[in-house]
Amino acid sequence: MKNHDVIVIGGGFAGMNAAITAKLNGSEVVLITKQHPLRSHSSSSHSGVNVALNDGDSVEQHIQDTVESGDGLCDSDLVEKLCREAQEEVVRLDRWGVPFSRNESGLLDFVRFGGSSIARTAFAGDAAGHFILQVLYEQIMRLEIPVLQDCLVLSLVISDDKCRGVCYYDIPTGKTVIEQGNAVILATGGANQMFGTTSSAFSATGDGMAAAYRQGVPLMDMEFVQFHPTSLPGTGLVITEMARSLGGRIVDKNNKALSAKSGLKGLELMNRNVCSQVMTQAMTTKDGGNTELFLDCSGIKKDVIKRQLYETAAMLKDLQGVKIAEGLIPITPCAHRSLGGIKVSANGATQIPGLFATGGCSCSGTHGANQLGGNALLDNLVYGRATGIASSDYAASAVAKEVSDSFAEDQRKSLRNLVSRGTSGKDSQTAIRSDLQKVMNDKVGVIRHKDALMEAQKTVESLQDRYDKVGLQKYGGTFNTELCSMVELGNLLDIAGATVASALARTESRGNHYRSDYPKRDDKQWKKHTLVYRENSSHVVK
Amino acid sequence: MNKYAFFPGCVAKGGCPELYPAAVKVANKLGFDLVEMEDVGCTGAGVLSQEVSDPINARTLAKAEVLGLPIMTICSTCQGVIGKANLRLQKDPEYREKINRDYLAEEGLEYQGTTDVKHMLWILGEDYGLEKLKEQVVNPLTGVKIASFYGCYMRRPSDVLQLDQFPDRKKYLEATIEILGGEAVATKGKGQCCGFPILSANERNSLEMCGNHTIEAKKKGADVMVTPCPLCHLELDGMQPRAESHKSQKIQLPVLHLPQLVGLAIGFTPKDMKMERHIVSTKSFEKQIQWIEVLSKNPV
Amino acid sequence: MEVTLKIFRYDPDKETKGNHSEYAIDVDENATVLDGLMEVKSSHDSSLSFKGSCRTGLCGDCSVQVNGKGTVACRTTLAKAVKKGKDGVVSVDPLYPAKKIKDLIYNQNDFLLEKYKSMKPWVVSNLAHGAREDEVSDSTIKELQRVMSCTMCGLCDQGCLVIAVDEQYVGPAALNKVYRVVMDPRDSSKREKLEFASGARKVWDCTHCFEATAHCPKDVRPTESIFELRDMAIKHGIGHGRPVNHHKSFAASVKNDGWLDETRLAIETEGWFNLPGLLKLGPVGLRAFMKRKAPLPYFLHKKRKGADAIKRIFNKWERES
Ligand SMILES: Cc1cc2nc3c(=O)[nH]c(=O)nc-3n(C[C@H](O)[C@H](O)[C@H](O)COP(=O)(O)OP(=O)(O)OC[C@H]3O[C@@H](n4cnc5c(N)ncnc54)[C@H](O)[C@@H]3O)c2cc1C
Ligand code: SF4
Ligand code: FES
């Protein structure tokens, strides 16, 4: 069997950037992804990437803002690297052709994001993510990195305590096969499809996290789920932070600014966690009911909308039939980014030799308890690259060893098992998924409490039981998407369990984790990361 | 009074020399007052770079503006290209000023963006009115099945067609056929490309298109096809024999210019309309018309 | 809101041909076609296969035909689709003419993505730069953003009239991506890209029918991108053969006479010394001549009044570009 130098799982920002770097570093690379790279979740990030190149800005200022927003949990060395290497990364992307918007002198233009002390986010209209993803894919094509698409990675191949490849389900043909390599990089993105209201793509089902988790790798800081303040109720589709940066106001139905009502001046551009928490409180009435909040963009000029909010405007027009600058747009916070993930070191290495992780599925502690808007993309670039190099170096010195097909056979067996348990009964995977999304929305949202979390824990456990009973119509075949979503649901349940367990464990409020029963930050006990392990079938937080 | 600055275009006087006199005769019979624009240039037909065709078209538009008249075209391609240039010039005053400054000022011209450009088909539908046209019909095309073929530029893009203002512009051809007494045959191909623009680049694809459209019309029972675009005519009529051998089947579908079809119905003879100049014989179709009244004298 | 979806179902493992099934669903007022498909999956048949990822019109994955028209499923509300559906039923089919794979999944690769890749559509950056980004005007960037907002949804290729008769034609989506590269001031591989794009079944095969632009759900204007590619190729002196001759002869004719000389165009397109090509003009040309449909022989072609002014415009443009 062919043995690759580096196998990258995932074609989002992080995966493509890592693959490109490993290739340029001299490795032979293959990229495996369950959808075409251009269809990755990363395509929908609107706003941009932080880099301290504005007049009056400095790397030190960027570091300080990042650390402050992380609410005491950032690893300062990692933050330093992130901010120092930003310029090189962003300029490289620009050279490759990302159409970053310009100022009058033809240099990068910036907007100010929540939590930043100055305009520092380089943007490209309001579709930076879409452009960056395209440009990275262009370079993947240029470097002739082969892409195996429509391949759903099921598990890691670990032998002699080393990661030696992955086992995946080939969606077009229905075959379960192994791809063997010296190093594996997981860049499979987040798991926010466990929430009902989320900005995440359908594909954000935590597959990579679950695969590593099941091999004993701990997940770190899973309780920190960043909620984006302004999304459309129901769907969770985000109205970019740019809208607030350019003058959009959060108001109630009488067009009264929430900043005035809450006494927090400049609320719109405070850290996302603060903004979402204040909003959630304001949306809950005294008798426990709900009241609506809105975004008012009427103060934003037409030409500014044309330049910086055209995608958002088009989305609102198509989906809600409203003009962005006219009237009030209903909004609600949504689950946006899981800060937690596979525990990695600065170069993306996990505790298993040969296994690396980067991007949305990983957690190194860089961002602490809340991540500055525009730093996620930067993280994918800087650490995607670091991981690419580390994995490539590792692969160069590793000794290949043939792995047996039994790893694939195990997977085939368990997939066939899903069929043999039959589809009788009323329950279905879609019902379980929607129940999961509901409980995560309701009980593990912006404001948390022990009682609600305990309830959530019980529910997730019972959903797991239900999951173990529902079956599939068939195994294999052409584009058996029912099988794929079943596998994904299994992963979501695991990650939800880990998230709830971590949220229960952290008995304080910090960054994105707000506990109404422990409303204060508690540095004595909790100035540390959580690690959750999967032991037998339970989630153990250490 | 229907008074227009008449822009005949190149092909109506070149490759399809029968179109120009037919259009003029019909227009005169209907009482249009045409001021032919003689000292203007080709629109560029989508072949020339916009960078040079925009100034040429701006010049044409400016000259009509001086006359204080809307432009009448008789070619879908002319209409589309000059219409698109007009839209750009009207929407972007800065761009217009630049072109005025760089190209038109020398001749003492300045385009202010007020000229309207309309194809004769639209003029019949909007300015003259189809009901009024009906009154002029003396030889109704009763029982004749007629397939319409618009030409790309009379279908797209919708902003150049001003569809939000004139939503029926994609229907006038069928409406005209019906008003003349004929029966409109609906085809899938009517809004598609005839194949002419790629005749030199990929002859096979071009003939394939020509063959598909004429065969489809024939299959759906059409006796004749009508088009407001002389380039489509060059392809659908002129290339039909080659399409026949490419497709290995007989087609023999007469293709008429819009003014010819109108002309026959309002009393002109096939000779007046110079039908003998077509590549595919129009005789079979001429026999289908019940000749009630023929204009005795050439009114031009 | 209650809606009935009529969905194309096809399982190649079981049958050779697909058929349509109807599903009644109950969804929100603002639900999209993609939401509707999800709902069918939940409430009727979890084996329904379709694509979709971002849900917000940016990943290009979810294109299908709704009521026979190519559409981005996540950006089309069911409320709107119902109004256009036959008897209030919304039909959903895979993109045509791509090969059908399973239910609503069609072969995006052969139809679209492989063709895209075949055009070598990447920027080759000139790395001999400083540590800062290159200076580019915001207006150039805005134009780039417009052209690059293509999501590879494939709707323009579905509308393309050339692909309809020739599957091998590379298509507007791929060509637009080439334009994206050659218009980028940071790219240093323009000439190579233009030469490649001037090859067989690429830029010169476009009929400029504007179907691509009309079908595009964004403001990408792929047809216009192809025009631009042609202009750039001509300006760089790239390309040869009939289409380029045609282009040049056309320009020369308008430049000198103010209007088009079709005889000259025909002859020059074939090439003065291309005997077989000229003979091919024969049958049609001869017949046309006998019918007096032919234009004037080219030496009789008269200058139009105003030809001098047109020539001045041409000269000025050539000087400036
Ligand atoms: C609406 C929105 C706006 C955002 N805006 C910004 C912003 O302005 N600035 C910023 O810095 N960040 C922003 N973000 C965050 C940013 O988008 C993410 O950090 C980033 O997309 C993560 O990239 P990734 O490469 O880790 O993962 P993803 O883009 O999620 O890619 C995951 C990849 O892994 C593949 N994959 C997953 N599972 C498997 C499997 N089992 N087998 C094979 N392949 C698999 C997928 O196919 C996909 O290709 C935004 C996010 C959203 C949702
Ligand atoms: S150009 Fe438009 S229609 Fe064509 S693939 Fe791109 S977005 Fe889709
Ligand atoms: S799901 Fe991404 S464009 Fe529709």
mmCIF file of C-alpha atoms in Angstrom, chain B residues 29-243:
data_model
loop_
_atom_site.group_PDB
_atom_site.id
_atom_site.type_symbol
_atom_site.label_atom_id
_atom_site.label_comp_id
_atom_site.label_asym_id
_atom_site.label_seq_id
_atom_site.Cartn_x
_atom_site.Cartn_y
_atom_site.Cartn_z
ATOM 1 C CA LYS B 29 -46.193 52.357 -44.809
ATOM 2 C CA LEU B 30 -46.898 52.508 -41.095
ATOM 3 C CA GLY B 31 -46.174 56.194 -41.146
ATOM 4 C CA PHE B 32 -42.887 56.288 -39.284
ATOM 5 C CA ASP B 33 -40.691 59.245 -39.980
ATOM 6 C CA LEU B 34 -37.160 57.922 -40.284
ATOM 7 C CA VAL B 35 -34.051 60.056 -40.229
ATOM 8 C CA GLU B 36 -31.301 57.693 -41.258
ATOM 9 C CA MET B 37 -28.052 58.042 -39.369
ATOM 10 C CA GLU B 38 -25.439 57.812 -42.065
ATOM 11 C CA ASP B 39 -22.304 59.163 -40.498
ATOM 12 C CA VAL B 40 -22.069 56.804 -37.544
ATOM 13 C CA GLY B 41 -20.067 53.642 -36.911
ATOM 14 C CA CYS B 42 -20.656 49.955 -36.362
ATOM 15 C CA THR B 43 -21.712 49.147 -32.765
ATOM 16 C CA GLY B 44 -18.863 46.658 -32.454
ATOM 17 C CA ALA B 45 -21.283 43.732 -32.386
ATOM 18 C CA GLY B 46 -19.743 42.403 -29.201
ATOM 19 C CA VAL B 47 -16.567 41.657 -31.164
ATOM 20 C CA LEU B 48 -14.785 44.944 -30.642
ATOM 21 C CA SER B 49 -13.455 45.783 -27.233
ATOM 22 C CA GLN B 50 -15.786 47.882 -25.149
ATOM 23 C CA GLU B 51 -12.978 50.329 -24.705
ATOM 24 C CA VAL B 52 -13.288 51.362 -28.326
ATOM 25 C CA SER B 53 -16.911 50.483 -29.041
ATOM 26 C CA ASP B 54 -18.208 52.552 -26.140
ATOM 27 C CA PRO B 55 -16.838 55.810 -27.605
ATOM 28 C CA ILE B 56 -18.143 54.884 -31.055
ATOM 29 C CA ASN B 57 -21.580 54.173 -29.609
ATOM 30 C CA ALA B 58 -21.477 57.265 -27.429
ATOM 31 C CA ARG B 59 -20.918 59.223 -30.610
ATOM 32 C CA THR B 60 -23.988 57.634 -32.218
ATOM 33 C CA LEU B 61 -26.079 58.301 -29.123
ATOM 34 C CA ALA B 62 -24.889 61.889 -28.979
ATOM 35 C CA LYS B 63 -25.817 62.470 -32.607
ATOM 36 C CA ALA B 64 -29.325 61.177 -31.990
ATOM 37 C CA GLU B 65 -29.502 63.394 -28.938
ATOM 38 C CA VAL B 66 -28.724 66.400 -31.109
ATOM 39 C CA LEU B 67 -31.574 65.344 -33.384
ATOM 40 C CA GLY B 68 -33.736 64.989 -30.310
ATOM 41 C CA LEU B 69 -34.871 61.556 -31.488
ATOM 42 C CA PRO B 70 -34.875 58.027 -30.118
ATOM 43 C CA ILE B 71 -32.861 55.534 -32.143
ATOM 44 C CA MET B 72 -34.561 52.727 -34.050
ATOM 45 C CA THR B 73 -32.506 49.596 -34.722
ATOM 46 C CA ILE B 74 -33.436 46.609 -36.876
ATOM 47 C CA CYS B 75 -30.881 44.167 -35.553
ATOM 48 C CA SER B 76 -30.898 42.352 -32.201
ATOM 49 C CA THR B 77 -27.148 42.549 -31.958
ATOM 50 C CA CYS B 78 -26.987 46.284 -32.711
ATOM 51 C CA GLN B 79 -29.776 46.782 -30.190
ATOM 52 C CA GLY B 80 -28.051 44.756 -27.498
ATOM 53 C CA VAL B 81 -24.624 46.254 -27.905
ATOM 54 C CA ILE B 82 -25.578 49.900 -28.242
ATOM 55 C CA GLY B 83 -28.246 49.394 -25.577
ATOM 56 C CA LYS B 84 -25.658 48.042 -23.182
ATOM 57 C CA ALA B 85 -23.269 50.872 -23.938
ATOM 58 C CA ASN B 86 -26.105 53.305 -23.349
ATOM 59 C CA LEU B 87 -26.874 51.759 -19.976
ATOM 60 C CA ARG B 88 -23.273 52.078 -18.887
ATOM 61 C CA LEU B 89 -23.092 55.666 -20.074
ATOM 62 C CA GLN B 90 -26.368 56.616 -18.440
ATOM 63 C CA LYS B 91 -25.636 54.956 -15.128
ATOM 64 C CA ASP B 92 -22.134 56.254 -14.694
ATOM 65 C CA PRO B 93 -21.842 60.014 -15.275
ATOM 66 C CA GLU B 94 -18.118 59.957 -14.536
ATOM 67 C CA TYR B 95 -17.493 57.396 -17.238
ATOM 68 C CA ARG B 96 -19.693 59.343 -19.637
ATOM 69 C CA GLU B 97 -17.794 62.524 -18.991
ATOM 70 C CA LYS B 98 -14.497 60.782 -19.553
ATOM 71 C CA ILE B 99 -15.642 59.494 -22.921
ATOM 72 C CA ASN B 100 -17.044 62.882 -23.844
ATOM 73 C CA ARG B 101 -13.794 64.512 -22.912
ATOM 74 C CA ASP B 102 -11.461 61.979 -24.479
ATOM 75 C CA TYR B 103 -13.314 61.122 -27.641
ATOM 76 C CA LEU B 104 -16.301 63.287 -28.485
ATOM 77 C CA ALA B 105 -15.208 66.793 -27.554
ATOM 78 C CA GLU B 106 -12.975 66.987 -30.596
ATOM 79 C CA GLU B 107 -16.034 66.864 -32.841
ATOM 80 C CA GLY B 108 -17.913 69.239 -30.606
ATOM 81 C CA LEU B 109 -20.191 66.459 -29.387
ATOM 82 C CA GLU B 110 -21.266 65.656 -25.874
ATOM 83 C CA TYR B 111 -23.531 62.801 -24.850
ATOM 84 C CA GLN B 112 -25.776 63.719 -21.950
ATOM 85 C CA GLY B 113 -27.388 60.345 -21.526
ATOM 86 C CA THR B 114 -30.908 61.062 -22.748
ATOM 87 C CA THR B 115 -31.168 58.973 -25.905
ATOM 88 C CA ASP B 116 -33.482 55.980 -25.987
ATOM 89 C CA VAL B 117 -32.623 53.015 -28.221
ATOM 90 C CA LYS B 118 -35.362 50.710 -29.459
ATOM 91 C CA HIS B 119 -35.554 47.813 -31.818
ATOM 92 C CA MET B 120 -38.306 48.038 -34.421
ATOM 93 C CA LEU B 121 -39.980 45.077 -32.689
ATOM 94 C CA TRP B 122 -40.244 47.019 -29.451
ATOM 95 C CA ILE B 123 -41.448 50.073 -31.316
ATOM 96 C CA LEU B 124 -44.266 48.018 -32.825
ATOM 97 C CA GLY B 125 -45.118 46.660 -29.391
ATOM 98 C CA GLU B 126 -44.794 49.879 -27.413
ATOM 99 C CA ASP B 127 -44.879 53.067 -29.489
ATOM 100 C CA TYR B 128 -46.973 52.092 -32.452
ATOM 101 C CA GLY B 129 -49.047 49.452 -30.740
ATOM 102 C CA LEU B 130 -50.016 46.023 -31.916
ATOM 103 C CA GLU B 131 -53.723 46.842 -32.004
ATOM 104 C CA LYS B 132 -52.996 49.568 -34.490
ATOM 105 C CA LEU B 133 -50.853 47.201 -36.490
ATOM 106 C CA LYS B 134 -53.775 44.819 -36.633
ATOM 107 C CA GLU B 135 -55.806 47.449 -38.424
ATOM 108 C CA GLN B 136 -53.197 47.541 -41.151
ATOM 109 C CA VAL B 137 -53.285 43.837 -41.862
ATOM 110 C CA VAL B 138 -54.773 43.088 -45.261
ATOM 111 C CA ASN B 139 -53.392 39.620 -45.861
ATOM 112 C CA PRO B 140 -53.789 37.862 -42.552
ATOM 113 C CA LEU B 141 -51.384 34.965 -42.162
ATOM 114 C CA THR B 142 -54.247 32.684 -41.233
ATOM 115 C CA GLY B 143 -53.276 29.077 -40.727
ATOM 116 C CA VAL B 144 -49.562 29.741 -41.019
ATOM 117 C CA LYS B 145 -47.484 28.272 -38.235
ATOM 118 C CA ILE B 146 -44.650 30.589 -37.401
ATOM 119 C CA ALA B 147 -41.712 29.927 -35.103
ATOM 120 C CA SER B 148 -40.130 32.939 -33.459
ATOM 121 C CA PHE B 149 -36.391 33.362 -32.996
ATOM 122 C CA TYR B 150 -35.266 36.392 -31.027
ATOM 123 C CA GLY B 151 -31.490 36.501 -31.074
ATOM 124 C CA CYS B 152 -29.567 36.537 -27.795
ATOM 125 C CA TYR B 153 -29.388 40.257 -27.424
ATOM 126 C CA MET B 154 -33.163 40.582 -27.431
ATOM 127 C CA ARG B 155 -33.391 38.152 -24.500
ATOM 128 C CA ARG B 156 -30.488 39.032 -22.252
ATOM 129 C CA PRO B 157 -29.193 40.626 -20.117
ATOM 130 C CA SER B 158 -32.402 41.746 -18.470
ATOM 131 C CA ASP B 159 -31.091 45.123 -17.343
ATOM 132 C CA VAL B 160 -30.255 46.057 -20.929
ATOM 133 C CA LEU B 161 -33.713 44.905 -21.972
ATOM 134 C CA GLN B 162 -35.149 47.113 -19.233
ATOM 135 C CA LEU B 163 -37.446 44.258 -18.338
ATOM 136 C CA ASP B 164 -38.538 45.818 -15.073
ATOM 137 C CA GLN B 165 -39.978 48.696 -17.065
ATOM 138 C CA PHE B 166 -41.099 46.694 -20.104
ATOM 139 C CA PRO B 167 -41.869 43.200 -18.837
ATOM 140 C CA ASP B 168 -43.322 42.022 -22.161
ATOM 141 C CA ARG B 169 -40.236 42.516 -24.284
ATOM 142 C CA LYS B 170 -39.637 38.796 -24.355
ATOM 143 C CA LYS B 171 -43.092 38.190 -25.784
ATOM 144 C CA TYR B 172 -43.521 40.726 -28.581
ATOM 145 C CA LEU B 173 -42.460 38.391 -31.351
ATOM 146 C CA GLU B 174 -45.207 35.877 -30.631
ATOM 147 C CA ALA B 175 -47.681 38.711 -30.042
ATOM 148 C CA THR B 176 -46.812 40.199 -33.416
ATOM 149 C CA ILE B 177 -47.225 36.839 -35.140
ATOM 150 C CA GLU B 178 -50.665 36.447 -33.625
ATOM 151 C CA ILE B 179 -51.694 39.991 -34.532
ATOM 152 C CA LEU B 180 -50.717 39.296 -38.138
ATOM 153 C CA GLY B 181 -53.090 36.324 -38.044
ATOM 154 C CA GLY B 182 -50.486 33.605 -37.789
ATOM 155 C CA GLU B 183 -50.088 30.911 -35.219
ATOM 156 C CA ALA B 184 -47.026 31.195 -33.001
ATOM 157 C CA VAL B 185 -45.158 27.919 -32.560
ATOM 158 C CA ALA B 186 -43.486 27.658 -29.167
ATOM 159 C CA THR B 187 -39.960 26.302 -29.311
ATOM 160 C CA LYS B 188 -37.304 25.850 -26.672
ATOM 161 C CA GLY B 189 -34.741 27.376 -28.953
ATOM 162 C CA LYS B 190 -36.417 30.712 -29.558
ATOM 163 C CA GLY B 191 -34.350 32.597 -26.998
ATOM 164 C CA GLN B 192 -31.124 30.728 -27.595
ATOM 165 C CA CYS B 193 -28.053 31.430 -29.643
ATOM 166 C CA CYS B 194 -28.322 30.756 -33.390
ATOM 167 C CA GLY B 195 -24.663 29.754 -33.594
ATOM 168 C CA PHE B 196 -23.462 32.595 -35.798
ATOM 169 C CA PRO B 197 -20.842 34.089 -33.465
ATOM 170 C CA ILE B 198 -18.793 30.877 -33.386
ATOM 171 C CA LEU B 199 -19.027 30.047 -37.055
ATOM 172 C CA SER B 200 -15.365 30.820 -37.474
ATOM 173 C CA ALA B 201 -14.195 29.389 -34.140
ATOM 174 C CA ASN B 202 -16.045 26.101 -34.045
ATOM 175 C CA GLU B 203 -18.033 25.340 -37.122
ATOM 176 C CA ARG B 204 -19.315 22.038 -35.836
ATOM 177 C CA ASN B 205 -20.903 23.614 -32.775
ATOM 178 C CA SER B 206 -22.283 26.441 -34.861
ATOM 179 C CA LEU B 207 -23.946 24.118 -37.371
ATOM 180 C CA GLU B 208 -25.196 21.946 -34.543
ATOM 181 C CA MET B 209 -27.028 24.937 -33.093
ATOM 182 C CA CYS B 210 -28.392 26.041 -36.454
ATOM 183 C CA GLY B 211 -29.567 22.519 -37.162
ATOM 184 C CA ASN B 212 -31.116 22.021 -33.719
ATOM 185 C CA HIS B 213 -33.173 25.205 -33.905
ATOM 186 C CA THR B 214 -34.491 24.760 -37.421
ATOM 187 C CA ILE B 215 -35.202 21.064 -36.915
ATOM 188 C CA GLU B 216 -36.987 21.731 -33.639
ATOM 189 C CA ALA B 217 -39.206 24.332 -35.284
ATOM 190 C CA LYS B 218 -39.901 22.033 -38.183
ATOM 191 C CA LYS B 219 -40.764 19.158 -35.844
ATOM 192 C CA LYS B 220 -43.201 21.344 -33.972
ATOM 193 C CA GLY B 221 -44.945 22.026 -37.231
ATOM 194 C CA ALA B 222 -43.589 25.447 -38.154
ATOM 195 C CA ASP B 223 -43.983 26.491 -41.771
ATOM 196 C CA VAL B 224 -41.651 29.409 -41.415
ATOM 197 C CA MET B 225 -39.420 31.098 -38.887
ATOM 198 C CA VAL B 226 -39.149 34.812 -38.187
ATOM 199 C CA THR B 227 -36.304 36.740 -36.585
ATOM 200 C CA PRO B 228 -35.608 40.354 -35.718
ATOM 201 C CA CYS B 229 -31.858 39.750 -36.073
ATOM 202 C CA PRO B 230 -30.060 39.673 -39.416
ATOM 203 C CA LEU B 231 -27.115 37.784 -37.904
ATOM 204 C CA CYS B 232 -29.452 35.003 -36.861
ATOM 205 C CA HIS B 233 -30.793 35.165 -40.391
ATOM 206 C CA LEU B 234 -27.338 34.719 -41.855
ATOM 207 C CA GLU B 235 -26.973 31.601 -39.793
ATOM 208 C CA LEU B 236 -30.445 30.093 -39.830
ATOM 209 C CA ASP B 237 -31.066 30.803 -43.495
ATOM 210 C CA GLY B 238 -27.576 31.064 -44.920
ATOM 211 C CA MET B 239 -26.057 28.118 -43.089
ATOM 212 C CA GLN B 240 -29.121 25.907 -43.288
ATOM 213 C CA PRO B 241 -27.828 23.922 -46.281
ATOM 214 C CA ARG B 242 -24.596 23.202 -44.407
ATOM 215 C CA ALA B 243 -26.544 22.336 -41.261
#
